[in-house]
Short mmCIF file of C-alpha atoms in Angstrom, two decimals:
data_model
loop_
_atom_site.label_atom_id
_atom_site.label_comp_id
_atom_site.label_asym_id
_atom_site.label_seq_id
_atom_site.Cartn_x
_atom_site.Cartn_y
_atom_site.Cartn_z
CA MET Z 1 87.48 110.04 350.94
CA ARG Z 2 88.63 112.17 348.17
CA ASP Z 3 86.80 115.84 348.65
CA ASN Z 4 87.78 117.34 345.12
CA ILE Z 5 85.60 115.63 343.01
CA ASP Z 6 83.77 118.40 340.90
CA GLY Z 7 82.09 118.87 337.61
CA HIS Z 8 85.43 118.29 335.26
CA HIS Z 9 85.90 114.58 336.82
CA LEU Z 10 85.31 111.94 334.39
CA LEU Z 11 84.41 108.65 335.28
CA ILE Z 12 85.76 105.30 334.24
CA GLY Z 13 84.07 101.85 335.21
CA LEU Z 14 85.04 98.35 335.87
CA MET Z 15 82.19 95.75 334.30
CA ALA Z 16 82.21 92.51 335.80
CA TYR Z 17 80.34 90.28 338.11
CA PRO Z 18 80.85 89.54 340.83
CA ILE Z 19 83.13 92.41 341.62
CA ARG Z 20 82.94 94.09 344.81
CA HIS Z 21 86.18 92.06 345.89
CA SER Z 22 88.21 93.60 343.33
CA LEU Z 23 91.42 95.64 344.29
CA SER Z 24 91.30 97.65 341.12
CA PRO Z 25 89.15 100.29 342.35
CA GLN Z 26 91.81 101.49 345.21
CA MET Z 27 95.05 100.96 342.86
CA GLN Z 28 93.59 103.03 340.07
CA ASN Z 29 92.11 105.81 342.16
CA ILE Z 30 95.13 105.95 344.28
CA SER Z 31 96.69 106.53 340.86
CA TYR Z 32 94.41 109.38 339.78
CA SER Z 33 95.04 111.31 343.01
CA LYS Z 34 98.72 110.67 343.10
CA LEU Z 35 98.71 111.98 339.32
CA ASN Z 36 96.49 114.83 339.76
CA ILE Z 37 94.30 113.36 337.23
CA PRO Z 38 90.19 114.41 337.08
CA TYR Z 39 89.47 110.65 336.95
CA VAL Z 40 87.20 108.62 339.02
CA TYR Z 41 87.18 104.54 339.00
CA LEU Z 42 83.94 102.78 340.08
CA ALA Z 43 82.95 99.16 340.17
CA PHE Z 44 79.57 98.28 338.29
CA GLU Z 45 78.27 94.43 338.93
CA VAL Z 46 77.22 94.07 335.30
CA ASP Z 47 76.61 90.37 333.93
CA GLN Z 48 76.09 89.55 330.46
CA GLU Z 49 72.54 90.07 330.20
CA LYS Z 50 73.20 93.74 331.25
CA LEU Z 51 76.56 94.27 329.16
CA PRO Z 52 74.90 95.71 326.09
CA ASP Z 53 73.08 98.29 327.80
CA ALA Z 54 76.04 98.86 330.16
CA ILE Z 55 78.22 99.79 326.45
CA LYS Z 56 75.28 101.90 325.38
CA GLY Z 57 75.38 103.91 328.66
CA LEU Z 58 79.63 104.26 328.40
CA ARG Z 59 79.05 105.56 325.41
CA ALA Z 60 76.03 107.92 325.83
CA LEU Z 61 77.47 109.21 329.33
CA GLY Z 62 81.05 109.40 328.03
CA LEU Z 63 82.94 107.46 330.24
CA ARG Z 64 86.46 107.58 329.43
CA GLY Z 65 86.50 103.97 329.23
CA SER Z 66 85.95 100.99 331.38
CA ALA Z 67 87.70 97.55 332.76
CA VAL Z 68 86.19 94.48 331.92
CA SER Z 69 86.40 91.14 333.82
CA MET Z 70 84.59 88.10 333.95
CA PRO Z 71 82.20 87.04 332.71
CA ASN Z 72 82.44 89.54 329.91
CA LYS Z 73 85.46 89.50 328.46
CA GLN Z 74 84.85 87.87 325.42
CA LEU Z 75 81.29 89.12 324.99
CA VAL Z 76 82.25 92.47 325.22
CA CYS Z 77 84.39 92.32 321.91
CA GLN Z 78 81.22 92.47 319.65
CA TYR Z 79 80.12 95.45 320.72
CA LEU Z 80 83.54 97.39 320.26
CA ASP Z 81 84.64 99.56 317.11
CA LYS Z 82 88.79 98.46 317.04
CA LEU Z 83 90.46 95.60 318.75
CA THR Z 84 93.84 95.27 319.31
CA PRO Z 85 95.95 92.24 317.73
CA ALA Z 86 95.99 90.70 321.24
CA VAL Z 87 92.52 91.08 321.45
CA GLU Z 88 92.01 89.68 318.05
CA ILE Z 89 93.86 86.52 318.55
CA SER Z 90 92.50 85.95 322.02
CA GLY Z 91 88.81 86.89 321.68
CA ALA Z 92 89.06 88.40 325.13
CA CYS Z 93 89.08 92.07 326.42
CA ASN Z 94 89.88 93.56 329.44
CA THR Z 95 90.04 97.28 328.79
CA ILE Z 96 88.09 99.66 326.76
CA SER Z 97 89.44 103.24 325.93
CA ASN Z 98 86.60 105.79 324.68
CA ASP Z 99 88.38 108.04 322.25
CA ASN Z 100 85.51 110.75 321.35
CA GLY Z 101 83.01 107.86 320.93
CA VAL Z 102 85.02 105.34 319.14
CA LEU Z 103 85.63 102.43 321.54
CA THR Z 104 88.75 100.60 321.27
CA GLY Z 105 89.35 97.33 322.90
CA TYR Z 106 92.53 96.30 324.85
CA ASN Z 107 94.14 92.99 326.71
CA THR Z 108 96.40 94.23 329.39
CA ASP Z 109 96.51 91.30 331.34
CA GLY Z 110 99.29 89.35 329.27
CA ILE Z 111 101.09 92.87 329.03
CA GLY Z 112 101.22 92.86 333.07
CA TYR Z 113 102.70 88.97 333.51
CA MET Z 114 105.36 90.04 330.94
CA ARG Z 115 105.97 93.43 332.67
CA MET Z 116 106.38 91.43 335.84
CA LEU Z 117 108.95 89.25 334.55
CA LYS Z 118 110.78 92.05 333.20
CA GLU Z 119 110.73 93.90 336.71
CA ALA Z 120 111.94 90.67 337.91
CA ASN Z 121 114.92 90.24 335.76
CA VAL Z 122 113.50 87.24 333.96
CA ASP Z 123 114.10 87.20 330.30
CA VAL Z 124 111.82 84.75 328.61
CA ILE Z 125 112.41 86.53 325.11
CA GLY Z 126 113.63 83.68 322.68
CA LYS Z 127 113.00 81.29 325.20
CA LYS Z 128 110.84 78.63 326.06
CA ILE Z 129 107.75 78.66 329.08
CA THR Z 130 105.31 76.21 330.18
CA ILE Z 131 101.96 77.20 331.17
CA MET Z 132 99.36 75.32 333.27
CA GLY Z 133 95.70 76.33 332.33
CA ALA Z 134 93.52 77.54 329.24
CA GLY Z 135 91.24 80.24 330.71
CA GLY Z 136 90.98 84.28 330.30
CA ALA Z 137 94.68 84.33 332.06
CA ALA Z 138 96.36 81.71 330.63
CA THR Z 139 94.67 82.61 326.89
CA ALA Z 140 95.83 86.45 327.64
CA ILE Z 141 99.36 85.62 328.58
CA VAL Z 142 100.23 83.13 325.92
CA VAL Z 143 99.22 85.55 323.32
CA GLN Z 144 101.21 88.31 324.31
CA ALA Z 145 104.20 86.21 324.98
CA ALA Z 146 104.26 84.88 321.52
CA LEU Z 147 103.90 88.41 320.25
CA ASP Z 148 106.58 89.54 322.38
CA GLY Z 149 108.98 86.80 321.06
CA VAL Z 150 109.03 83.94 323.56
CA LYS Z 151 110.34 81.26 321.29
CA GLU Z 152 108.25 78.32 322.37
CA ILE Z 153 105.33 77.97 324.64
CA ALA Z 154 103.96 74.62 326.24
CA ILE Z 155 100.31 74.68 327.72
CA PHE Z 156 98.89 72.14 329.79
CA ASN Z 157 95.22 71.68 330.63
CA GLN Z 158 92.18 69.20 330.94
CA LYS Z 159 90.27 68.81 327.87
CA ASP Z 160 87.41 70.85 328.33
CA GLU Z 161 85.90 73.85 326.51
CA CYS Z 162 88.83 75.86 327.37
CA TYR Z 163 91.22 73.39 325.67
CA LYS Z 164 89.03 73.66 322.46
CA LYS Z 165 89.61 77.33 322.60
CA ILE Z 166 93.05 77.68 323.33
CA LYS Z 167 93.83 75.13 320.52
CA ALA Z 168 92.43 77.50 317.93
CA ILE Z 169 94.30 80.27 319.37
CA ALA Z 170 97.68 78.32 319.29
CA LYS Z 171 97.03 77.61 315.65
CA LYS Z 172 96.77 81.22 314.63
CA LEU Z 173 99.44 81.72 316.82
CA ASN Z 174 101.66 78.87 315.22
CA LYS Z 175 100.54 80.67 311.82
CA ASP Z 176 101.05 84.33 312.41
CA THR Z 177 104.29 84.65 315.13
CA GLN Z 178 107.47 83.28 315.49
CA CYS Z 179 106.74 81.38 318.19
CA LYS Z 180 106.07 77.58 318.46
CA VAL Z 181 102.58 76.80 321.01
CA HIS Z 182 101.40 73.27 321.38
CA ILE Z 183 98.83 71.90 324.08
CA THR Z 184 98.92 68.60 325.89
CA ASP Z 185 96.56 67.06 328.47
CA LEU Z 186 97.19 68.07 332.08
CA ASP Z 187 97.06 64.51 332.92
CA ASP Z 188 100.05 63.40 331.04
CA LYS Z 189 102.45 64.27 333.87
CA LYS Z 190 105.16 62.95 331.87
CA GLN Z 191 105.20 65.31 329.12
CA LEU Z 192 104.57 67.91 331.79
CA ARG Z 193 108.26 66.94 333.57
CA LYS Z 194 109.63 67.05 330.09
CA GLU Z 195 108.70 70.28 329.17
CA ILE Z 196 109.05 72.08 332.56
CA ALA Z 197 112.67 70.60 332.25
CA GLU Z 198 113.26 72.74 329.09
CA SER Z 199 111.64 75.71 330.22
CA VAL Z 200 112.53 78.99 331.77
CA VAL Z 201 109.21 79.85 333.59
CA ILE Z 202 106.74 77.82 334.62
CA CYS Z 203 103.26 79.69 335.28
CA ASN Z 204 99.91 78.32 337.17
CA ALA Z 205 96.85 80.41 335.39
CA THR Z 206 94.35 78.07 336.91
CA GLY Z 207 92.27 78.74 340.07
CA VAL Z 208 94.13 75.72 341.65
CA GLY Z 209 95.76 77.30 344.83
CA MET Z 210 92.97 79.66 345.67
CA LYS Z 211 89.70 79.36 347.76
CA PRO Z 212 88.64 76.75 347.80
CA LEU Z 213 91.13 74.99 346.08
CA GLU Z 214 94.00 76.96 348.50
CA ASN Z 215 95.93 73.78 350.22
CA GLN Z 216 96.05 72.25 346.51
CA SER Z 217 98.49 72.46 344.02
CA LEU Z 218 98.93 70.84 340.09
CA ILE Z 219 102.65 69.95 340.72
CA THR Z 220 102.81 67.86 343.73
CA ASP Z 221 105.95 66.21 342.94
CA PRO Z 222 108.95 68.44 343.84
CA THR Z 223 111.52 66.89 341.69
CA MET Z 224 109.52 68.28 338.85
CA LEU Z 225 111.02 71.57 339.96
CA ARG Z 226 114.72 72.88 339.74
CA ALA Z 227 116.48 75.46 341.64
CA ASP Z 228 117.01 77.91 338.13
CA LEU Z 229 113.83 77.48 337.38
CA VAL Z 230 111.24 80.39 337.65
CA VAL Z 231 107.67 79.55 339.28
CA THR Z 232 105.02 82.09 338.79
CA ASP Z 233 101.58 81.90 340.20
CA CYS Z 234 98.59 84.24 338.42
CA ILE Z 235 96.87 84.04 342.05
CA TYR Z 236 97.36 86.73 344.47
CA SER Z 237 95.18 85.58 347.71
CA PRO Z 238 96.81 84.01 349.28
CA ARG Z 239 100.09 85.36 348.32
CA LYS Z 240 101.96 82.47 348.77
CA THR Z 241 100.09 79.46 347.10
CA LYS Z 242 100.96 75.67 347.77
CA LEU Z 243 102.75 75.54 344.44
CA LEU Z 244 104.79 78.56 345.30
CA GLU Z 245 105.32 76.75 348.91
CA ILE Z 246 106.53 73.65 346.80
CA ALA Z 247 108.89 75.71 344.50
CA GLU Z 248 110.47 77.78 347.38
CA GLN Z 249 111.39 74.84 348.82
CA GLN Z 250 113.28 73.63 345.77
CA GLY Z 251 115.37 77.03 345.80
CA CYS Z 252 113.05 78.28 342.63
CA LYS Z 253 112.72 82.21 342.29
CA ILE Z 254 108.82 83.03 343.20
CA LEU Z 255 106.46 85.08 342.05
CA ASN Z 256 102.68 85.71 342.82
CA GLY Z 257 99.91 87.54 341.00
CA ILE Z 258 100.30 90.92 342.91
CA GLY Z 259 102.96 92.06 340.28
CA MET Z 260 100.73 90.79 337.45
CA MET Z 261 97.72 92.51 338.69
CA LEU Z 262 99.66 96.10 339.27
CA TRP Z 263 101.20 96.18 335.90
CA GLN Z 264 98.15 95.30 334.07
CA GLY Z 265 96.55 98.01 335.85
CA ALA Z 266 99.38 100.04 334.97
CA ALA Z 267 99.09 99.49 331.39
CA GLN Z 268 95.49 100.52 331.62
CA ILE Z 269 96.41 103.78 333.25
CA LYS Z 270 98.58 104.47 330.23
CA ILE Z 271 95.93 103.84 328.13
CA TRP Z 272 93.42 105.86 329.83
CA THR Z 273 95.65 109.30 331.08
CA GLY Z 274 98.71 108.67 329.12
CA GLU Z 275 100.79 108.80 332.02
CA GLU Z 276 103.03 106.20 333.86
CA ALA Z 277 101.50 104.58 336.80
CA PRO Z 278 102.92 105.61 340.05
CA ILE Z 279 103.86 102.15 340.95
CA GLU Z 280 106.05 102.37 343.94
CA TYR Z 281 103.54 104.86 345.57
CA ILE Z 282 100.57 102.10 344.86
CA LYS Z 283 102.76 99.37 346.63
CA GLU Z 284 103.31 101.51 349.51
CA LYS Z 285 99.29 102.53 349.92
CA MET Z 286 98.17 98.99 349.40
CA GLY Z 287 100.76 97.27 351.35
CA PHE Z 288 102.66 95.57 348.72
CA LYS Z 289 106.06 97.24 349.22
CA ASP Z 290 107.66 93.68 349.31
CA GLN Z 291 106.50 92.58 345.97
#
């Protein structure tokens, strides 16, 4: 327990529901302690009904900021004063910075994914990637990848509400960036095979692979993967999903969601404190040294 908290400490929140399972409070407080920054990070179970009052409370109490997770990432945007380009395009925010009463919305999920690739010496700039999923994580990755200079993104998802939303986002990206983005029904396995064959990275940004679907994979045919392909999964529990097991057997380089989680949190630390996150120290303290 931290025993040095005094009246000079500022509060940073995490607003989501449910949220008690999150690793973010541990990561953030480890970082503030190591950096000797007078901040405390706490999780608050805030659903969509409570969100408007929670944002008023953030302003009134002078919180330094707050992280935002499901189900609030889209709804929170309407209560903020400024939005970054990534948030404007995606319509989703996971980070609020309170700068003298001005609330700015950021999305660090995509930043975290792209930094994870960079740290693993995976170069996707000017190249093509394939993403399975069209929810919050997928959207953040697609938008940031397009803004960063990925040449082409193939998205696969079932034809649901998320499919419609990401189709509209793809239209914006095709207009406003140099990236070519297109969406295909996930049931079209022939097209999925073709897009993977042309990609340097494939990403699972769905919940398939975690409880209660931990023994499942959207890719079941190992021949769809080749040894020089990088296979990533946004899931970090379990650390090796069924997809990553299949990919590893094919000789692929594999990356789970821990790197994305760490680097998106590092981006938040930079926004709130101006300091670089002590990533190696965090890994050691949280048991992620091998990541």
